[in-house]
CSV table of C-alpha atoms in Angstrom, one decimal:
chain,number,residue,atom,x,y,z
A,257,MET,CA,0.0,0.0,0.0
A,258,ALA,CA,2.6,2.5,1.0
A,259,ALA,CA,3.9,2.4,-2.5
A,260,GLY,CA,6.6,5.0,-3.1
A,261,PRO,CA,7.2,8.1,-5.1
A,262,GLU,CA,4.2,7.9,-7.3
A,263,ARG,CA,1.9,7.8,-4.3
A,264,ASP,CA,0.1,11.0,-3.6
A,265,ALA,CA,-3.5,10.5,-2.3
A,266,GLU,CA,-5.5,12.7,0.0
A,267,VAL,CA,-8.6,11.1,1.4
A,268,ASP,CA,-10.8,13.6,-0.5
A,269,GLU,CA,-9.0,12.6,-3.7
A,270,THR,CA,-9.7,8.9,-2.9
A,271,LYS,CA,-13.4,9.5,-2.3
A,272,SER,CA,-13.8,11.8,-5.3
A,273,ALA,CA,-11.9,9.3,-7.4
A,274,ILE,CA,-14.7,6.7,-6.8
A,275,ASP,CA,-17.3,9.0,-8.4
A,276,ALA,CA,-15.0,10.7,-11.1
A,277,SER,CA,-14.9,9.7,-14.7
A,278,THR,CA,-11.3,9.1,-15.6
A,279,THR,CA,-9.5,7.2,-18.2
A,280,THR,CA,-7.9,3.8,-17.5
A,281,SER,CA,-4.3,4.1,-16.3
A,282,ALA,CA,-1.7,2.8,-18.6
A,283,GLY,CA,-0.7,-0.8,-17.8
A,284,SER,CA,2.8,-2.0,-17.9
A,285,THR,CA,3.1,-5.6,-19.1
A,286,SER,CA,5.5,-8.2,-17.8
A,287,ARG,CA,8.5,-9.5,-19.7
A,288,ARG,CA,6.4,-12.4,-20.9
A,289,ARG,CA,4.4,-10.0,-23.1
A,290,LEU,CA,7.3,-10.5,-25.5
A,291,LEU,CA,6.1,-14.1,-26.2
A,292,SER,CA,4.7,-14.4,-29.7
A,293,ALA,CA,1.0,-14.9,-30.2
A,294,THR,CA,1.9,-18.1,-31.9
A,295,ALA,CA,3.7,-19.4,-28.8
A,296,VAL,CA,0.9,-18.4,-26.5
A,297,GLY,CA,-1.6,-20.1,-28.8
A,298,SER,CA,0.4,-23.2,-28.9
A,299,VAL,CA,0.7,-23.5,-25.2
A,300,THR,CA,-3.0,-22.9,-24.8
A,301,ALA,CA,-3.9,-25.5,-27.4
A,302,LEU,CA,-1.6,-28.1,-25.9
A,303,ALA,CA,-3.0,-27.4,-22.4
A,304,GLY,CA,-6.5,-27.9,-23.8
A,305,CYS,CA,-7.7,-24.8,-21.9
A,306,ALA,CA,-8.3,-22.1,-24.4
A,307,GLU,CA,-11.5,-21.0,-22.7
A,308,LEU,CA,-9.8,-20.7,-19.3
A,309,LEU,CA,-6.9,-18.7,-20.6
A,310,GLY,CA,-9.2,-16.4,-22.7
A,311,SER,CA,-7.6,-17.6,-25.9
A,312,GLY,CA,-4.2,-16.1,-25.0
A,313,ASP,CA,-5.4,-12.9,-23.5
A,314,PRO,CA,-3.4,-11.9,-20.4
A,315,LEU,CA,-4.9,-11.7,-16.9
A,316,ARG,CA,-4.9,-8.0,-16.0
A,317,VAL,CA,-3.9,-7.4,-12.4
A,318,SER,CA,-4.1,-3.9,-10.8
A,319,ILE,CA,-1.5,-3.2,-8.0
A,320,TRP,CA,0.0,-0.3,-6.2
A,321,SER,CA,2.7,1.7,-7.9
A,322,GLY,CA,6.3,2.2,-6.8
A,323,ASN,CA,8.5,-0.5,-5.3
A,324,TYR,CA,5.4,-2.5,-4.3
A,325,ALA,CA,4.9,-3.1,-8.0
A,326,ASP,CA,8.6,-3.8,-8.6
A,327,ARG,CA,8.7,-6.4,-5.8
A,328,PHE,CA,5.4,-7.9,-6.8
A,329,GLU,CA,6.7,-8.6,-10.3
A,330,GLU,CA,9.9,-10.1,-8.9
A,331,GLY,CA,8.3,-12.2,-6.1
A,332,VAL,CA,5.0,-13.2,-7.7
A,333,VAL,CA,4.5,-12.6,-11.4
A,334,ASP,CA,7.4,-14.6,-12.8
A,335,ARG,CA,6.5,-17.6,-10.7
A,336,TYR,CA,2.8,-17.5,-11.5
A,337,GLU,CA,3.4,-17.2,-15.3
A,338,ALA,CA,5.8,-20.1,-15.2
A,339,ASP,CA,3.5,-22.3,-13.1
A,340,HIS,CA,0.3,-21.5,-15.0
A,341,ASP,CA,1.4,-20.8,-18.5
A,342,THR,CA,-0.6,-17.6,-18.2
A,343,GLU,CA,0.6,-14.1,-19.0
A,344,ILE,CA,0.1,-11.4,-16.3
A,345,GLU,CA,-0.5,-7.8,-17.4
A,346,ILE,CA,0.4,-5.5,-14.6
A,347,HIS,CA,-1.5,-2.2,-14.1
A,348,ARG,CA,0.3,0.1,-11.7
A,349,GLY,CA,-2.0,2.6,-10.1
A,350,TRP,CA,-3.0,4.5,-7.0
A,351,ASP,CA,-6.0,6.6,-6.1
A,352,GLU,CA,-7.5,6.1,-9.6
A,353,ILE,CA,-8.0,2.4,-9.2
A,354,LEU,CA,-11.6,2.6,-8.1
A,355,ALA,CA,-12.5,5.4,-10.5
A,356,ASP,CA,-11.1,3.3,-13.4
A,357,ILE,CA,-13.4,0.4,-12.5
A,358,GLN,CA,-16.4,2.6,-12.0
A,359,SER,CA,-16.0,4.7,-15.2
A,360,ALA,CA,-15.6,1.6,-17.4
A,361,PRO,CA,-18.6,-0.4,-18.8
A,362,GLU,CA,-19.7,-3.0,-16.3
A,363,ASP,CA,-19.1,-5.8,-18.8
A,364,ASN,CA,-15.7,-4.5,-19.8
A,365,PRO,CA,-13.6,-3.6,-16.7
A,366,PRO,CA,-10.1,-2.2,-17.1
A,367,PHE,CA,-8.6,-5.1,-15.2
A,368,ASP,CA,-9.7,-8.5,-13.9
A,369,VAL,CA,-8.3,-8.6,-10.3
A,370,THR,CA,-7.3,-5.8,-8.0
A,371,VAL,CA,-5.6,-5.0,-4.8
A,372,ALA,CA,-7.6,-3.1,-2.2
A,373,GLU,CA,-6.4,-1.6,1.0
A,374,GLY,CA,-9.0,-1.2,3.7
A,375,ASN,CA,-10.2,2.2,2.6
A,376,PHE,CA,-10.4,1.1,-1.1
A,377,TYR,CA,-12.0,-2.2,-0.1
A,378,TYR,CA,-14.8,-0.4,1.9
A,379,TYR,CA,-15.6,2.2,-0.7
A,380,GLY,CA,-15.3,-0.3,-3.6
A,381,ARG,CA,-17.9,-2.6,-1.9
A,382,GLN,CA,-20.2,0.4,-1.4
A,383,GLN,CA,-20.1,1.0,-5.2
A,384,ASP,CA,-20.5,-2.7,-6.1
A,385,LEU,CA,-17.2,-2.7,-7.9
A,386,PHE,CA,-16.2,-6.3,-7.0
A,387,GLU,CA,-17.6,-9.8,-7.7
A,388,PRO,CA,-18.4,-12.0,-4.8
A,389,ILE,CA,-15.6,-14.5,-4.0
A,390,ARG,CA,-16.6,-18.1,-4.7
A,391,GLU,CA,-14.6,-19.7,-1.8
A,392,GLU,CA,-14.9,-23.2,-3.3
A,393,ASN,CA,-12.5,-21.9,-5.9
A,394,ILE,CA,-10.0,-20.6,-3.3
A,395,PRO,CA,-9.1,-23.6,-1.1
A,396,ASN,CA,-6.0,-21.7,0.3
A,397,ALA,CA,-8.4,-19.4,2.1
A,398,ASP,CA,-8.5,-22.1,4.8
A,399,GLY,CA,-5.0,-21.2,5.7
A,400,ILE,CA,-5.7,-17.5,6.5
A,401,ILE,CA,-4.9,-16.4,10.0
A,402,ASP,CA,-8.2,-16.1,11.8
A,403,PHE,CA,-7.7,-12.5,12.8
A,404,TYR,CA,-7.3,-11.4,9.2
A,405,SER,CA,-10.3,-13.3,7.9
A,406,GLU,CA,-12.5,-12.0,10.7
A,407,MET,CA,-11.6,-8.3,11.0
A,408,ARG,CA,-13.3,-7.5,7.7
A,409,ASP,CA,-16.2,-8.9,5.6
A,410,THR,CA,-14.5,-11.3,3.1
A,411,GLU,CA,-17.4,-11.8,0.8
A,412,TYR,CA,-15.8,-9.6,-1.9
A,413,GLY,CA,-12.1,-9.9,-1.2
A,414,LEU,CA,-9.6,-12.0,0.7
A,415,PRO,CA,-6.8,-10.7,2.9
A,416,VAL,CA,-3.3,-11.4,1.5
A,417,ASP,CA,-0.6,-8.9,2.3
A,418,GLY,CA,0.1,-5.6,4.1
A,419,ALA,CA,2.5,-4.0,6.5
A,420,PRO,CA,2.7,-2.4,10.0
A,421,CYS,CA,3.8,1.1,10.7
A,422,THR,CA,7.3,1.5,12.1
A,423,ILE,CA,9.3,4.4,13.6
A,424,ILE,CA,12.3,5.5,11.6
A,425,HIS,CA,14.9,7.6,13.6
A,426,ARG,CA,18.3,9.0,13.4
A,427,GLU,CA,20.9,6.9,15.3
A,428,ASP,CA,23.0,9.9,16.4
A,429,ALA,CA,20.1,12.1,17.6
A,430,ASP,CA,19.1,12.4,21.2
A,431,VAL,CA,16.0,10.4,20.6
A,432,ASP,CA,15.3,6.7,21.0
A,433,PRO,CA,11.5,6.2,20.3
A,434,GLU,CA,10.3,2.7,21.0
A,435,GLN,CA,6.5,3.2,21.2
A,436,TRP,CA,4.1,5.7,19.5
A,437,GLY,CA,3.7,7.5,22.8
A,438,ASP,CA,7.4,8.5,22.5
A,439,LEU,CA,6.5,10.9,19.6
A,440,SER,CA,5.0,13.1,22.3
A,441,SER,CA,8.1,12.9,24.5
A,442,SER,CA,10.2,16.0,25.4
A,443,ALA,CA,13.2,14.4,23.5
A,444,VAL,CA,11.3,14.2,20.3
A,445,ALA,CA,9.7,17.7,20.9
A,446,ASP,CA,13.2,19.1,21.2
A,447,SER,CA,14.5,17.3,18.2
A,448,THR,CA,14.8,18.6,14.7
A,449,GLY,CA,11.3,17.3,14.0
A,450,ILE,CA,9.0,14.5,12.9
A,451,GLY,CA,7.9,13.3,9.5
A,452,VAL,CA,4.4,11.7,9.0
A,453,ASP,CA,2.3,10.5,6.1
A,454,THR,CA,-0.1,13.1,4.8
A,455,GLY,CA,-1.8,11.1,2.0
A,456,PHE,CA,-3.2,8.4,4.3
A,457,TRP,CA,-4.0,10.5,7.3
A,458,TRP,CA,-5.6,7.6,9.2
A,459,TYR,CA,-2.3,5.9,10.0
A,460,PRO,CA,-0.7,8.9,11.9
A,461,LEU,CA,-4.1,9.3,13.7
A,462,TYR,CA,-4.1,5.6,14.6
A,463,ALA,CA,-0.5,5.8,15.8
A,464,ALA,CA,-1.3,8.9,17.9
A,465,ALA,CA,-4.3,7.0,19.4
A,466,ILE,CA,-2.2,4.0,20.3
A,467,GLY,CA,0.3,6.4,22.0
A,468,MET,CA,-2.4,8.0,24.1
A,469,ASP,CA,-3.1,4.7,25.8
A,470,GLU,CA,-6.6,5.8,27.0
A,471,GLU,CA,-8.2,2.8,25.4
A,472,ASP,CA,-7.0,-0.6,24.3
A,473,GLY,CA,-5.0,-0.5,21.1
A,474,ALA,CA,-6.3,2.3,18.9
A,475,GLY,CA,-9.7,2.3,20.6
A,476,GLU,CA,-9.8,6.1,20.6
A,477,MET,CA,-10.3,6.0,16.9
A,478,HIS,CA,-13.4,3.9,17.3
A,479,ASP,CA,-15.1,6.3,19.7
A,480,GLU,CA,-16.1,9.6,18.4
A,481,ALA,CA,-15.7,11.2,21.8
A,482,TYR,CA,-11.9,10.8,21.6
A,483,HIS,CA,-11.5,12.1,18.0
A,484,ASP,CA,-10.7,15.7,18.9
A,485,ASP,CA,-8.2,14.4,21.5
A,486,VAL,CA,-6.4,12.3,18.9
A,487,LEU,CA,-6.3,15.3,16.5
A,488,ASP,CA,-4.9,17.4,19.3
A,489,GLN,CA,-2.2,14.8,19.9
A,490,VAL,CA,-1.0,15.0,16.3
A,491,GLU,CA,-1.2,18.8,16.4
A,492,ASP,CA,1.1,18.8,19.4
A,493,TRP,CA,3.7,16.6,17.6
A,494,ASN,CA,6.8,18.4,16.3
A,495,VAL,CA,5.9,17.7,12.6
A,496,GLN,CA,8.3,19.2,10.2
A,497,SER,CA,7.7,17.0,7.1
A,498,TRP,CA,4.3,16.1,5.7
A,499,ALA,CA,5.2,13.3,3.3
A,500,SER,CA,3.3,11.9,0.4
A,501,SER,CA,5.9,9.2,-0.5
A,502,GLY,CA,8.9,7.3,0.9
A,503,GLU,CA,11.2,9.6,-1.2
A,504,ASP,CA,9.8,12.5,0.8
A,505,ILE,CA,10.7,10.8,4.1
A,506,TRP,CA,14.3,9.8,3.0
A,507,ARG,CA,14.9,13.3,1.6
A,508,ALA,CA,13.7,14.9,4.8
A,509,PHE,CA,16.3,12.9,6.8
A,510,GLU,CA,19.1,13.6,4.3
A,511,ASN,CA,18.3,17.3,4.4
A,512,GLY,CA,18.3,17.4,8.2
A,513,VAL,CA,14.7,18.4,8.4
A,514,ILE,CA,13.6,15.5,10.7
A,515,ASP,CA,15.1,13.1,13.3
A,516,VAL,CA,12.0,10.8,13.5
A,517,ALA,CA,9.3,9.6,11.2
A,518,GLN,CA,6.1,7.5,11.1
A,519,TRP,CA,6.3,5.3,8.1
A,520,TYR,CA,5.7,1.8,6.8
A,521,TYR,CA,7.6,-1.4,7.5
A,522,ASP,CA,7.5,-2.6,3.8
A,523,GLN,CA,9.1,0.7,2.7
A,524,THR,CA,11.7,0.5,5.5
A,525,ALA,CA,13.0,-2.9,6.4
A,526,TYR,CA,14.8,-3.7,3.1
A,527,ASP,CA,15.6,0.0,2.3
A,528,ILE,CA,17.0,1.6,5.4
A,529,ASP,CA,20.5,0.2,4.9
A,530,ASP,CA,20.8,2.5,1.9
A,531,TYR,CA,20.8,5.5,4.2
A,532,ASP,CA,23.6,6.3,6.6
A,533,GLY,CA,22.8,6.8,10.3
A,534,LEU,CA,19.2,5.7,10.2
A,535,THR,CA,17.5,2.8,12.0
A,536,HIS,CA,13.9,1.9,12.8
A,537,THR,CA,11.9,0.4,15.6
A,538,MET,CA,8.5,-1.2,15.3
A,539,PRO,CA,6.4,-0.6,18.4
A,540,ASP,CA,4.9,-3.6,20.2
A,541,GLN,CA,1.5,-2.1,19.6
A,542,THR,CA,1.2,-0.5,16.2
A,543,THR,CA,-1.1,0.2,13.3
A,544,GLY,CA,-0.8,-0.8,9.6
A,545,TRP,CA,-2.5,-1.7,6.4
A,546,LEU,CA,-3.8,-4.9,4.9
A,547,ASN,CA,-4.8,-5.6,1.3
A,548,ASN,CA,-7.9,-7.6,0.4
A,549,TRP,CA,-7.7,-8.9,-3.1
A,550,CYS,CA,-10.8,-8.7,-5.2
A,551,VAL,CA,-12.3,-9.9,-8.5
A,552,VAL,CA,-13.3,-6.9,-10.5
A,553,ARG,CA,-17.0,-6.7,-11.5
A,554,GLY,CA,-17.9,-7.8,-15.1
A,555,THR,CA,-14.6,-9.6,-15.8
A,556,ASP,CA,-14.9,-12.5,-18.2
A,557,LYS,CA,-11.9,-14.1,-16.4
A,558,ARG,CA,-13.6,-14.6,-13.0
A,559,ALA,CA,-12.3,-18.1,-12.6
A,560,GLU,CA,-8.8,-17.1,-13.6
A,561,ALA,CA,-8.9,-14.2,-11.1
A,562,GLU,CA,-9.9,-16.5,-8.3
A,563,GLU,CA,-7.2,-18.9,-9.3
A,564,PHE,CA,-4.7,-16.0,-9.0
A,565,ILE,CA,-6.0,-15.0,-5.6
A,566,ASN,CA,-5.7,-18.6,-4.5
A,567,PHE,CA,-2.1,-18.6,-5.7
A,568,LEU,CA,-1.4,-15.4,-3.7
A,569,LEU,CA,-2.7,-17.1,-0.5
A,570,ASP,CA,-0.4,-20.1,-0.9
A,571,ALA,CA,2.1,-20.4,2.0
A,572,ASP,CA,5.0,-21.2,-0.2
A,573,VAL,CA,4.2,-18.3,-2.5
A,574,GLN,CA,4.0,-15.9,0.4
A,575,SER,CA,7.2,-17.2,1.9
A,576,GLU,CA,9.1,-16.6,-1.4
A,577,TRP,CA,7.3,-13.2,-1.8
A,578,SER,CA,8.7,-12.2,1.6
A,579,GLU,CA,12.2,-12.6,0.2
A,580,HIS,CA,11.5,-9.7,-2.1
A,581,ALA,CA,9.0,-7.7,0.0
A,582,PRO,CA,9.1,-7.2,3.8
A,583,MET,CA,5.4,-7.4,4.4
A,584,VAL,CA,2.8,-9.0,6.6
A,585,PHE,CA,1.3,-12.1,4.9
A,586,SER,CA,-1.9,-13.9,5.8
A,587,ASN,CA,-1.2,-17.6,5.6
A,588,GLU,CA,-0.6,-19.1,9.1
A,589,ASP,CA,2.1,-21.4,7.6
A,590,ILE,CA,4.3,-18.7,6.1
A,591,GLU,CA,8.0,-18.9,6.7
A,592,TYR,CA,9.3,-15.3,6.6
A,593,ALA,CA,12.6,-14.4,5.1
A,594,GLU,CA,15.5,-14.1,7.5
A,595,GLY,CA,15.3,-10.9,9.6
A,596,LEU,CA,11.5,-10.6,9.4
A,597,GLU,CA,10.3,-13.3,11.6
A,598,ASP,CA,10.7,-11.4,14.9
A,599,ASP,CA,8.8,-8.4,13.6
A,600,LEU,CA,5.8,-9.8,11.7
A,601,PRO,CA,2.9,-11.9,13.1
A,602,THR,CA,2.2,-15.5,12.3
A,603,THR,CA,-0.7,-16.1,14.7
A,604,THR,CA,-4.0,-14.4,15.6
A,605,GLU,CA,-2.5,-13.3,19.0
A,606,GLU,CA,0.4,-11.6,17.3
A,607,ALA,CA,-1.7,-10.0,14.6
A,608,GLN,CA,-4.0,-8.4,17.2
A,609,ASP,CA,-1.1,-6.1,18.1
A,610,ILE,CA,-1.6,-4.3,14.8
A,611,ALA,CA,-4.6,-1.9,14.9
A,612,PHE,CA,-5.8,-2.0,11.3
A,613,PRO,CA,-8.2,0.9,10.6
A,614,ASP,CA,-11.9,0.0,10.8
A,615,TRP,CA,-13.6,1.6,7.8
A,616,GLU,CA,-17.0,0.3,8.7
A,617,PHE,CA,-16.8,2.8,11.6
A,618,LEU,CA,-14.4,5.4,10.1
A,619,ALA,CA,-16.5,6.1,7.0
A,620,SER,CA,-19.1,8.1,8.9
A,621,HIS,CA,-16.4,10.3,10.4
A,622,ASP,CA,-14.2,10.5,7.2
A,623,ASP,CA,-15.0,14.1,6.2
A,624,HIS,CA,-14.5,15.6,9.7
A,625,LEU,CA,-11.2,13.7,10.4
A,626,SER,CA,-9.8,14.4,7.0
A,627,ASP,CA,-10.7,18.1,7.1
A,628,GLN,CA,-9.2,18.5,10.6
A,629,PHE,CA,-6.1,16.7,9.7
A,630,SER,CA,-5.6,18.9,6.6
A,631,THR,CA,-6.1,22.0,8.8
A,632,ILE,CA,-3.4,20.8,11.2
A,633,GLN,CA,-1.1,20.4,8.2
A,634,GLN,CA,-1.9,23.8,6.8
A,635,GLN,CA,-1.3,25.6,10.1
A,636,SER,CA,1.9,23.8,11.0
């Protein structure tokens, strides 16, 4: 989800994108697009499954832009294409994903299967943009950690991958934040400053709520009576960088603008060694994002899309994927790449330490929280 330099989405843009009429984003195809039509046709004929493979047409998959896409192609696409003799056509996108589906004819969607973080998954379901999941076609759903399969309705999408938020900080600064509450400490207040995500405002708010420790986890975000207190907490932070991408965060550190940042584990764990003098600490209690993968309404490749989601849920696939991308994965039998196993959950009990935003509740408070967060940013 926290996808990198191409990511720049305010919540208002996300919501308006659902109703806007936009053109389909340009898709970038995988290397196997270079296969000749004859070769593809031969493989299809030999396999005896021309109908399933759409007579050689690729399966169109919509994913987040930036290094999420790079790592997805490395960790997932090549293996799927080799295992299934099926070409994957990747569509890199961001806040236009839902708008592209909605603006297309219902029987001719711009892609067949899509990623959907919690916000996108909620609003996409409200607009009937996804086909119901036929779980009999996705046996690997039985391996999903209970917490992930129970925290959201899975009728239209299954949980696969995501990441917790982590605290990046300068090693030589007089700060050593271990929990989200430490962003309100005098040491951080007296530091050069903090960087936070501005596009997805709910993650800084959830981090602030966890740090307040008035309710369990981020319970303050699920009680309207606490919302102004959470906003006040963020306003009191020494925020000096409102970042819309990982590049913004790294640049703010390099330019001496900040000493501490709220950011995302998947954008940090494999990248931080590229930057001198920085480390990161993931709090015991944190927030984060999780993708539900969905079949796009009107696709003529519904079975193929379900087969692809089933592939993403395979424990071996997720284990190999973690070698390329340091993310949370949903299969209870995953074996994380070395260096990740101590940070990322493999059981319901461990997963409960990540307070994933609850959009069934947040949606009715979306406008107020977004507007107030924007005001804090503008006045800082």
